[in-house]
């Protein structure tokens, strides 16, 4: 009889193996993510929402190790709560991104998670920040996760400045759909969050409602 | 006075003393380090209309030997929260006991039943701090003032909240049944039956799971811990008696050595 140590994935670290994207439009941002959490070859959760709120109008998208990413998001959520009470107003997106960056940089060797921070604030409107490996850079749009490699060409070709909110949402859904079709570690449903000065809107696009492309 | 680490933040950083000790001992074992017994399990949970149903098999394995045929894998956390544990048996046992003690202290301090999300946060903190060295895959289920909740916490500290869950080596089999049969707002009997069939699938299709099925139903009204809910139909039948009569082993020589002892103190 074979040695019974149980399947490897039980002791493997749970990764989010993801596709995440955030894009800025005039007046706000749209964030999108898939919903698959994998441990080795097994899907641990097929409906996980990887868009985590850091504050009312600031969200972050999680990728990499599930535990590390969730923990960073929770810590920064707490730090932002304290910070917003101290300054007595809504925090800036740049502050949230800085807090995430500080943790990612300080624990660079120990952590393996990449968070994209995006939101809306009064001073600079919609902003998207990438915090990969502890850098902090503002970009018009950012993609991340294992599925992002498959869609760099698409986003580079299709992105236009000054898209409307609806066009951005469609762009995000298209990108996610393409990535989920090609990346084994991305899949499930698509979660979309749109943030502008009026508020935050969360939406789910179920599997069969996702846009289809040439081979479907 | 009771110590509560719910109210005190634990020392920062990781404590890898035991890993260092293990590494030092490895040299003495010639490559065959003893393997900690894993529960090699099937555990599952389902949220239904009035609460949560948790289920588990009862086999604990140590490599290829069944160490315990009636192991209890559904652990008490609080009057309204129970936890199924898969992975290394000692780790799941101790982690849940520690959590239970801390929540009891919290209940006594605050005068209320703990919320499921509080138990989850404490577990996540503890497991994340040990960076995967504690091999505990836990399914927490409970009913509190905010509703019926079911969470799973992994050994690295990742948390997933879904209406139905399975964990352990038999989880893929159980998950197949749950994916097929789950509907929101099930009735109690349907929910119990669904969990029973799911655990049964794990028992039939996984070598590490077996024996009986335990079920625990948690609702607003209380807890129904049914152990066992279903007894295995495969009972062992001993073919012969294994008792040896006195005289089976012949005595070859006998040597009596009286010990010289001194009476130091005598009390009557």
PDB file of N, CA, C and O in Angstrom, chain B residues 75-137:
ATOM      1  N   UNK B  75     -14.717  19.524  16.918  1.00  0.00           N
ATOM      2  CA  UNK B  75     -14.289  20.038  18.223  1.00  0.00           C
ATOM      3  C   UNK B  75     -15.197  21.167  18.684  1.00  0.00           C
ATOM      4  O   UNK B  75     -15.650  21.986  17.895  1.00  0.00           O
ATOM      5  N   UNK B  76     -15.385  21.218  20.006  1.00  0.00           N
ATOM      6  CA  UNK B  76     -16.184  22.292  20.605  1.00  0.00           C
ATOM      7  C   UNK B  76     -15.344  23.564  20.687  1.00  0.00           C
ATOM      8  O   UNK B  76     -14.205  23.534  21.119  1.00  0.00           O
ATOM      9  N   UNK B  77     -15.905  24.653  20.225  1.00  0.00           N
ATOM     10  CA  UNK B  77     -15.201  25.931  20.360  1.00  0.00           C
ATOM     11  C   UNK B  77     -15.968  26.816  21.336  1.00  0.00           C
ATOM     12  O   UNK B  77     -15.400  27.394  22.256  1.00  0.00           O
ATOM     13  N   UNK B  78     -17.270  26.928  21.107  1.00  0.00           N
ATOM     14  CA  UNK B  78     -18.108  27.755  21.984  1.00  0.00           C
ATOM     15  C   UNK B  78     -19.496  27.128  21.921  1.00  0.00           C
ATOM     16  O   UNK B  78     -19.745  26.277  21.067  1.00  0.00           O
ATOM     17  N   UNK B  79     -20.430  27.525  22.807  1.00  0.00           N
ATOM     18  CA  UNK B  79     -21.751  26.900  22.753  1.00  0.00           C
ATOM     19  C   UNK B  79     -22.402  27.038  21.383  1.00  0.00           C
ATOM     20  O   UNK B  79     -23.200  26.193  20.986  1.00  0.00           O
ATOM     21  N   UNK B  80     -22.022  28.072  20.621  1.00  0.00           N
ATOM     22  CA  UNK B  80     -22.636  28.270  19.310  1.00  0.00           C
ATOM     23  C   UNK B  80     -21.681  28.056  18.149  1.00  0.00           C
ATOM     24  O   UNK B  80     -22.029  28.337  16.992  1.00  0.00           O
ATOM     25  N   UNK B  81     -20.480  27.574  18.427  1.00  0.00           N
ATOM     26  CA  UNK B  81     -19.485  27.408  17.356  1.00  0.00           C
ATOM     27  C   UNK B  81     -18.781  26.067  17.512  1.00  0.00           C
ATOM     28  O   UNK B  81     -18.267  25.746  18.586  1.00  0.00           O
ATOM     29  N   UNK B  82     -18.741  25.274  16.429  1.00  0.00           N
ATOM     30  CA  UNK B  82     -17.968  24.031  16.429  1.00  0.00           C
ATOM     31  C   UNK B  82     -16.997  24.053  15.270  1.00  0.00           C
ATOM     32  O   UNK B  82     -17.194  24.794  14.301  1.00  0.00           O
ATOM     33  N   UNK B  83     -15.938  23.222  15.351  1.00  0.00           N
ATOM     34  CA  UNK B  83     -14.882  23.283  14.345  1.00  0.00           C
ATOM     35  C   UNK B  83     -14.459  21.877  13.942  1.00  0.00           C
ATOM     36  O   UNK B  83     -14.158  21.049  14.798  1.00  0.00           O
ATOM     37  N   UNK B  84     -14.444  21.587  12.632  1.00  0.00           N
ATOM     38  CA  UNK B  84     -13.916  20.301  12.159  1.00  0.00           C
ATOM     39  C   UNK B  84     -12.458  20.504  11.806  1.00  0.00           C
ATOM     40  O   UNK B  84     -12.095  21.516  11.209  1.00  0.00           O
ATOM     41  N   UNK B  85     -11.619  19.517  12.132  1.00  0.00           N
ATOM     42  CA  UNK B  85     -10.197  19.703  11.865  1.00  0.00           C
ATOM     43  C   UNK B  85      -9.621  18.602  11.005  1.00  0.00           C
ATOM     44  O   UNK B  85      -9.844  17.418  11.264  1.00  0.00           O
ATOM     45  N   UNK B  86      -8.838  18.968   9.977  1.00  0.00           N
ATOM     46  CA  UNK B  86      -8.116  18.009   9.142  1.00  0.00           C
ATOM     47  C   UNK B  86      -6.656  18.395   9.152  1.00  0.00           C
ATOM     48  O   UNK B  86      -6.314  19.547   9.358  1.00  0.00           O
ATOM     49  N   UNK B  87      -5.786  17.413   8.897  1.00  0.00           N
ATOM     50  CA  UNK B  87      -4.360  17.710   8.880  1.00  0.00           C
ATOM     51  C   UNK B  87      -3.691  16.953  10.005  1.00  0.00           C
ATOM     52  O   UNK B  87      -4.078  15.847  10.357  1.00  0.00           O
ATOM     53  N   UNK B  88      -2.675  17.533  10.606  1.00  0.00           N
ATOM     54  CA  UNK B  88      -1.964  16.871  11.693  1.00  0.00           C
ATOM     55  C   UNK B  88      -2.862  16.868  12.927  1.00  0.00           C
ATOM     56  O   UNK B  88      -3.286  17.920  13.398  1.00  0.00           O
ATOM     57  N   UNK B  89      -3.131  15.649  13.467  1.00  0.00           N
ATOM     58  CA  UNK B  89      -4.113  15.506  14.545  1.00  0.00           C
ATOM     59  C   UNK B  89      -3.797  16.382  15.754  1.00  0.00           C
ATOM     60  O   UNK B  89      -4.674  17.077  16.282  1.00  0.00           O
ATOM     61  N   UNK B  90      -2.532  16.377  16.176  1.00  0.00           N
ATOM     62  CA  UNK B  90      -2.156  17.149  17.368  1.00  0.00           C
ATOM     63  C   UNK B  90      -2.370  18.633  17.144  1.00  0.00           C
ATOM     64  O   UNK B  90      -2.832  19.354  18.029  1.00  0.00           O
ATOM     65  N   UNK B  91      -2.010  19.102  15.949  1.00  0.00           N
ATOM     66  CA  UNK B  91      -2.154  20.533  15.654  1.00  0.00           C
ATOM     67  C   UNK B  91      -3.607  20.967  15.686  1.00  0.00           C
ATOM     68  O   UNK B  91      -3.949  21.998  16.272  1.00  0.00           O
ATOM     69  N   UNK B  92      -4.499  20.199  15.059  1.00  0.00           N
ATOM     70  CA  UNK B  92      -5.906  20.608  15.049  1.00  0.00           C
ATOM     71  C   UNK B  92      -6.459  20.571  16.460  1.00  0.00           C
ATOM     72  O   UNK B  92      -7.179  21.477  16.876  1.00  0.00           O
ATOM     73  N   UNK B  93      -6.101  19.550  17.225  1.00  0.00           N
ATOM     74  CA  UNK B  93      -6.610  19.407  18.593  1.00  0.00           C
ATOM     75  C   UNK B  93      -6.203  20.589  19.450  1.00  0.00           C
ATOM     76  O   UNK B  93      -7.027  21.245  20.081  1.00  0.00           O
ATOM     77  N   UNK B  94      -4.904  20.872  19.469  1.00  0.00           N
ATOM     78  CA  UNK B  94      -4.403  21.924  20.353  1.00  0.00           C
ATOM     79  C   UNK B  94      -4.851  23.308  19.927  1.00  0.00           C
ATOM     80  O   UNK B  94      -5.193  24.153  20.749  1.00  0.00           O
ATOM     81  N   UNK B  95      -4.840  23.559  18.609  1.00  0.00           N
ATOM     82  CA  UNK B  95      -5.242  24.891  18.140  1.00  0.00           C
ATOM     83  C   UNK B  95      -6.684  25.166  18.519  1.00  0.00           C
ATOM     84  O   UNK B  95      -7.028  26.262  18.976  1.00  0.00           O
ATOM     85  N   UNK B  96      -7.564  24.149  18.337  1.00  0.00           N
ATOM     86  CA  UNK B  96      -8.965  24.381  18.661  1.00  0.00           C
ATOM     87  C   UNK B  96      -9.174  24.501  20.163  1.00  0.00           C
ATOM     88  O   UNK B  96     -10.011  25.292  20.613  1.00  0.00           O
ATOM     89  N   UNK B  97      -8.390  23.745  20.947  1.00  0.00           N
ATOM     90  CA  UNK B  97      -8.534  23.865  22.397  1.00  0.00           C
ATOM     91  C   UNK B  97      -8.123  25.245  22.870  1.00  0.00           C
ATOM     92  O   UNK B  97      -8.787  25.859  23.711  1.00  0.00           O
ATOM     93  N   UNK B  98      -7.012  25.735  22.316  1.00  0.00           N
ATOM     94  CA  UNK B  98      -6.523  27.067  22.687  1.00  0.00           C
ATOM     95  C   UNK B  98      -7.555  28.131  22.336  1.00  0.00           C
ATOM     96  O   UNK B  98      -7.853  29.039  23.116  1.00  0.00           O
ATOM     97  N   UNK B  99      -8.121  28.001  21.136  1.00  0.00           N
ATOM     98  CA  UNK B  99      -9.138  28.953  20.682  1.00  0.00           C
ATOM     99  C   UNK B  99     -10.331  28.910  21.616  1.00  0.00           C
ATOM    100  O   UNK B  99     -10.865  29.939  22.033  1.00  0.00           O
ATOM    101  N   UNK B 100     -10.739  27.680  21.984  1.00  0.00           N
ATOM    102  CA  UNK B 100     -11.911  27.523  22.844  1.00  0.00           C
ATOM    103  C   UNK B 100     -11.689  28.180  24.201  1.00  0.00           C
ATOM    104  O   UNK B 100     -12.556  28.888  24.713  1.00  0.00           O
ATOM    105  N   UNK B 101     -10.497  27.964  24.788  1.00  0.00           N
ATOM    106  CA  UNK B 101     -10.228  28.582  26.097  1.00  0.00           C
ATOM    107  C   UNK B 101     -10.268  30.089  26.013  1.00  0.00           C
ATOM    108  O   UNK B 101     -10.873  30.753  26.855  1.00  0.00           O
ATOM    109  N   UNK B 102      -9.627  30.631  24.985  1.00  0.00           N
ATOM    110  CA  UNK B 102      -9.603  32.092  24.864  1.00  0.00           C
ATOM    111  C   UNK B 102     -10.993  32.662  24.673  1.00  0.00           C
ATOM    112  O   UNK B 102     -11.346  33.700  25.223  1.00  0.00           O
ATOM    113  N   UNK B 103     -11.833  31.961  23.892  1.00  0.00           N
ATOM    114  CA  UNK B 103     -13.182  32.470  23.675  1.00  0.00           C
ATOM    115  C   UNK B 103     -14.024  32.343  24.930  1.00  0.00           C
ATOM    116  O   UNK B 103     -14.923  33.152  25.167  1.00  0.00           O
ATOM    117  N   UNK B 104     -13.756  31.322  25.753  1.00  0.00           N
ATOM    118  CA  UNK B 104     -14.487  31.207  27.019  1.00  0.00           C
ATOM    119  C   UNK B 104     -14.173  32.408  27.900  1.00  0.00           C
ATOM    120  O   UNK B 104     -15.075  33.004  28.512  1.00  0.00           O
ATOM    121  N   UNK B 105     -12.881  32.771  27.953  1.00  0.00           N
ATOM    122  CA  UNK B 105     -12.504  33.932  28.763  1.00  0.00           C
ATOM    123  C   UNK B 105     -13.173  35.183  28.227  1.00  0.00           C
ATOM    124  O   UNK B 105     -13.699  36.018  28.978  1.00  0.00           O
ATOM    125  N   UNK B 106     -13.184  35.313  26.908  1.00  0.00           N
ATOM    126  CA  UNK B 106     -13.858  36.469  26.307  1.00  0.00           C
ATOM    127  C   UNK B 106     -15.328  36.496  26.683  1.00  0.00           C
ATOM    128  O   UNK B 106     -15.887  37.542  27.033  1.00  0.00           O
ATOM    129  N   UNK B 107     -15.999  35.308  26.624  1.00  0.00           N
ATOM    130  CA  UNK B 107     -17.429  35.248  26.964  1.00  0.00           C
ATOM    131  C   UNK B 107     -17.666  35.678  28.398  1.00  0.00           C
ATOM    132  O   UNK B 107     -18.618  36.396  28.693  1.00  0.00           O
ATOM    133  N   UNK B 108     -16.794  35.211  29.289  1.00  0.00           N
ATOM    134  CA  UNK B 108     -16.965  35.563  30.698  1.00  0.00           C
ATOM    135  C   UNK B 108     -16.741  37.047  30.915  1.00  0.00           C
ATOM    136  O   UNK B 108     -17.440  37.687  31.699  1.00  0.00           O
ATOM    137  N   UNK B 109     -15.770  37.607  30.167  1.00  0.00           N
ATOM    138  CA  UNK B 109     -15.490  39.036  30.311  1.00  0.00           C
ATOM    139  C   UNK B 109     -16.607  39.902  29.767  1.00  0.00           C
ATOM    140  O   UNK B 109     -16.940  40.940  30.314  1.00  0.00           O
ATOM    141  N   UNK B 110     -17.182  39.492  28.636  1.00  0.00           N
ATOM    142  CA  UNK B 110     -18.129  40.368  27.957  1.00  0.00           C
ATOM    143  C   UNK B 110     -19.570  39.970  28.187  1.00  0.00           C
ATOM    144  O   UNK B 110     -20.476  40.744  27.895  1.00  0.00           O
ATOM    145  N   UNK B 111     -19.805  38.760  28.673  1.00  0.00           N
ATOM    146  CA  UNK B 111     -21.161  38.326  28.948  1.00  0.00           C
ATOM    147  C   UNK B 111     -21.955  37.941  27.719  1.00  0.00           C
ATOM    148  O   UNK B 111     -23.176  37.914  27.744  1.00  0.00           O
ATOM    149  N   UNK B 112     -21.277  37.647  26.613  1.00  0.00           N
ATOM    150  CA  UNK B 112     -22.019  37.246  25.428  1.00  0.00           C
ATOM    151  C   UNK B 112     -21.309  36.119  24.694  1.00  0.00           C
ATOM    152  O   UNK B 112     -20.115  35.901  24.878  1.00  0.00           O
ATOM    153  N   UNK B 113     -22.080  35.420  23.842  1.00  0.00           N
ATOM    154  CA  UNK B 113     -21.481  34.367  23.036  1.00  0.00           C
ATOM    155  C   UNK B 113     -20.587  34.975  21.957  1.00  0.00           C
ATOM    156  O   UNK B 113     -20.935  36.012  21.394  1.00  0.00           O
ATOM    157  N   UNK B 114     -19.456  34.344  21.678  1.00  0.00           N
ATOM    158  CA  UNK B 114     -18.572  34.925  20.657  1.00  0.00           C
ATOM    159  C   UNK B 114     -19.183  34.805  19.264  1.00  0.00           C
ATOM    160  O   UNK B 114     -19.992  33.916  19.011  1.00  0.00           O
ATOM    161  N   UNK B 115     -18.782  35.711  18.377  1.00  0.00           N
ATOM    162  CA  UNK B 115     -19.224  35.620  16.988  1.00  0.00           C
ATOM    163  C   UNK B 115     -18.270  34.715  16.223  1.00  0.00           C
ATOM    164  O   UNK B 115     -17.084  34.621  16.552  1.00  0.00           O
ATOM    165  N   UNK B 116     -18.799  34.065  15.192  1.00  0.00           N
ATOM    166  CA  UNK B 116     -17.984  33.142  14.405  1.00  0.00           C
ATOM    167  C   UNK B 116     -16.802  33.882  13.785  1.00  0.00           C
ATOM    168  O   UNK B 116     -15.686  33.372  13.735  1.00  0.00           O
ATOM    169  N   UNK B 117     -17.059  35.122  13.339  1.00  0.00           N
ATOM    170  CA  UNK B 117     -15.990  35.856  12.659  1.00  0.00           C
ATOM    171  C   UNK B 117     -14.831  36.151  13.615  1.00  0.00           C
ATOM    172  O   UNK B 117     -13.674  36.215  13.201  1.00  0.00           O
ATOM    173  N   UNK B 118     -15.137  36.276  14.917  1.00  0.00           N
ATOM    174  CA  UNK B 118     -14.075  36.497  15.899  1.00  0.00           C
ATOM    175  C   UNK B 118     -13.190  35.262  16.005  1.00  0.00           C
ATOM    176  O   UNK B 118     -11.955  35.363  16.011  1.00  0.00           O
ATOM    177  N   UNK B 119     -13.831  34.077  16.074  1.00  0.00           N
ATOM    178  CA  UNK B 119     -13.068  32.832  16.134  1.00  0.00           C
ATOM    179  C   UNK B 119     -12.179  32.707  14.899  1.00  0.00           C
ATOM    180  O   UNK B 119     -11.002  32.338  14.990  1.00  0.00           O
ATOM    181  N   UNK B 120     -12.735  33.057  13.737  1.00  0.00           N
ATOM    182  CA  UNK B 120     -11.979  32.951  12.491  1.00  0.00           C
ATOM    183  C   UNK B 120     -10.775  33.883  12.512  1.00  0.00           C
ATOM    184  O   UNK B 120      -9.660  33.500  12.129  1.00  0.00           O
ATOM    185  N   UNK B 121     -10.980  35.107  12.977  1.00  0.00           N
ATOM    186  CA  UNK B 121      -9.873  36.067  12.996  1.00  0.00           C
ATOM    187  C   UNK B 121      -8.750  35.619  13.911  1.00  0.00           C
ATOM    188  O   UNK B 121      -7.565  35.718  13.571  1.00  0.00           O
ATOM    189  N   UNK B 122      -9.122  35.084  15.095  1.00  0.00           N
ATOM    190  CA  UNK B 122      -8.090  34.614  16.024  1.00  0.00           C
ATOM    191  C   UNK B 122      -7.321  33.448  15.408  1.00  0.00           C
ATOM    192  O   UNK B 122      -6.086  33.389  15.454  1.00  0.00           O
ATOM    193  N   UNK B 123      -8.060  32.505  14.790  1.00  0.00           N
ATOM    194  CA  UNK B 123      -7.406  31.357  14.154  1.00  0.00           C
ATOM    195  C   UNK B 123      -6.473  31.820  13.053  1.00  0.00           C
ATOM    196  O   UNK B 123      -5.339  31.347  12.932  1.00  0.00           O
ATOM    197  N   UNK B 124      -6.954  32.739  12.239  1.00  0.00           N
ATOM    198  CA  UNK B 124      -6.144  33.209  11.118  1.00  0.00           C
ATOM    199  C   UNK B 124      -4.861  33.853  11.627  1.00  0.00           C
ATOM    200  O   UNK B 124      -3.773  33.596  11.107  1.00  0.00           O
ATOM    201  N   UNK B 125      -4.998  34.688  12.667  1.00  0.00           N
ATOM    202  CA  UNK B 125      -3.819  35.328  13.267  1.00  0.00           C
ATOM    203  C   UNK B 125      -2.803  34.299  13.711  1.00  0.00           C
ATOM    204  O   UNK B 125      -1.617  34.395  13.417  1.00  0.00           O
ATOM    205  N   UNK B 126      -3.301  33.291  14.477  1.00  0.00           N
ATOM    206  CA  UNK B 126      -2.398  32.274  15.031  1.00  0.00           C
ATOM    207  C   UNK B 126      -1.704  31.506  13.915  1.00  0.00           C
ATOM    208  O   UNK B 126      -0.483  31.357  13.911  1.00  0.00           O
ATOM    209  N   UNK B 127      -2.492  31.021  12.937  1.00  0.00           N
ATOM    210  CA  UNK B 127      -1.890  30.188  11.902  1.00  0.00           C
ATOM    211  C   UNK B 127      -0.955  30.996  11.001  1.00  0.00           C
ATOM    212  O   UNK B 127       0.073  30.494  10.557  1.00  0.00           O
ATOM    213  N   UNK B 128      -1.304  32.251  10.723  1.00  0.00           N
ATOM    214  CA  UNK B 128      -0.431  33.060   9.877  1.00  0.00           C
ATOM    215  C   UNK B 128       0.895  33.304  10.562  1.00  0.00           C
ATOM    216  O   UNK B 128       1.953  33.283   9.941  1.00  0.00           O
ATOM    217  N   UNK B 129       0.814  33.526  11.881  1.00  0.00           N
ATOM    218  CA  UNK B 129       2.038  33.790  12.639  1.00  0.00           C
ATOM    219  C   UNK B 129       3.013  32.635  12.536  1.00  0.00           C
ATOM    220  O   UNK B 129       4.218  32.829  12.559  1.00  0.00           O
ATOM    221  N   UNK B 130       2.515  31.400  12.427  1.00  0.00           N
ATOM    222  CA  UNK B 130       3.390  30.241  12.341  1.00  0.00           C
ATOM    223  C   UNK B 130       3.671  29.800  10.917  1.00  0.00           C
ATOM    224  O   UNK B 130       4.256  28.740  10.699  1.00  0.00           O
ATOM    225  N   UNK B 131       3.227  30.624   9.955  1.00  0.00           N
ATOM    226  CA  UNK B 131       3.704  30.493   8.579  1.00  0.00           C
ATOM    227  C   UNK B 131       3.601  29.088   8.009  1.00  0.00           C
ATOM    228  O   UNK B 131       4.496  28.633   7.310  1.00  0.00           O
ATOM    229  N   UNK B 132       2.518  28.371   8.346  1.00  0.00           N
ATOM    230  CA  UNK B 132       2.329  27.055   7.751  1.00  0.00           C
ATOM    231  C   UNK B 132       2.932  25.906   8.531  1.00  0.00           C
ATOM    232  O   UNK B 132       2.725  24.745   8.183  1.00  0.00           O
ATOM    233  N   UNK B 133       3.676  26.202   9.610  1.00  0.00           N
ATOM    234  CA  UNK B 133       4.298  25.119  10.384  1.00  0.00           C
ATOM    235  C   UNK B 133       3.259  24.340  11.184  1.00  0.00           C
ATOM    236  O   UNK B 133       3.485  23.199  11.555  1.00  0.00           O
ATOM    237  N   UNK B 134       2.124  24.974  11.483  1.00  0.00           N
ATOM    238  CA  UNK B 134       1.037  24.257  12.161  1.00  0.00           C
ATOM    239  C   UNK B 134       0.138  23.694  11.071  1.00  0.00           C
ATOM    240  O   UNK B 134      -0.525  24.435  10.350  1.00  0.00           O
ATOM    241  N   UNK B 135       0.094  22.360  10.947  1.00  0.00           N
ATOM    242  CA  UNK B 135      -0.644  21.742   9.840  1.00  0.00           C
ATOM    243  C   UNK B 135      -2.114  21.554  10.147  1.00  0.00           C
ATOM    244  O   UNK B 135      -2.578  20.435  10.328  1.00  0.00           O
ATOM    245  N   UNK B 136      -2.847  22.642  10.230  1.00  0.00           N
ATOM    246  CA  UNK B 136      -4.262  22.531  10.573  1.00  0.00           C
ATOM    247  C   UNK B 136      -5.124  23.106   9.457  1.00  0.00           C
ATOM    248  O   UNK B 136      -4.987  24.269   9.107  1.00  0.00           O
ATOM    249  N   UNK B 137      -6.007  22.274   8.898  1.00  0.00           N
ATOM    250  CA  UNK B 137      -7.009  22.732   7.933  1.00  0.00           C
ATOM    251  C   UNK B 137      -8.342  22.670   8.647  1.00  0.00           C
ATOM    252  O   UNK B 137      -8.816  21.585   8.951  1.00  0.00           O
TER     253      UNK B 137
END
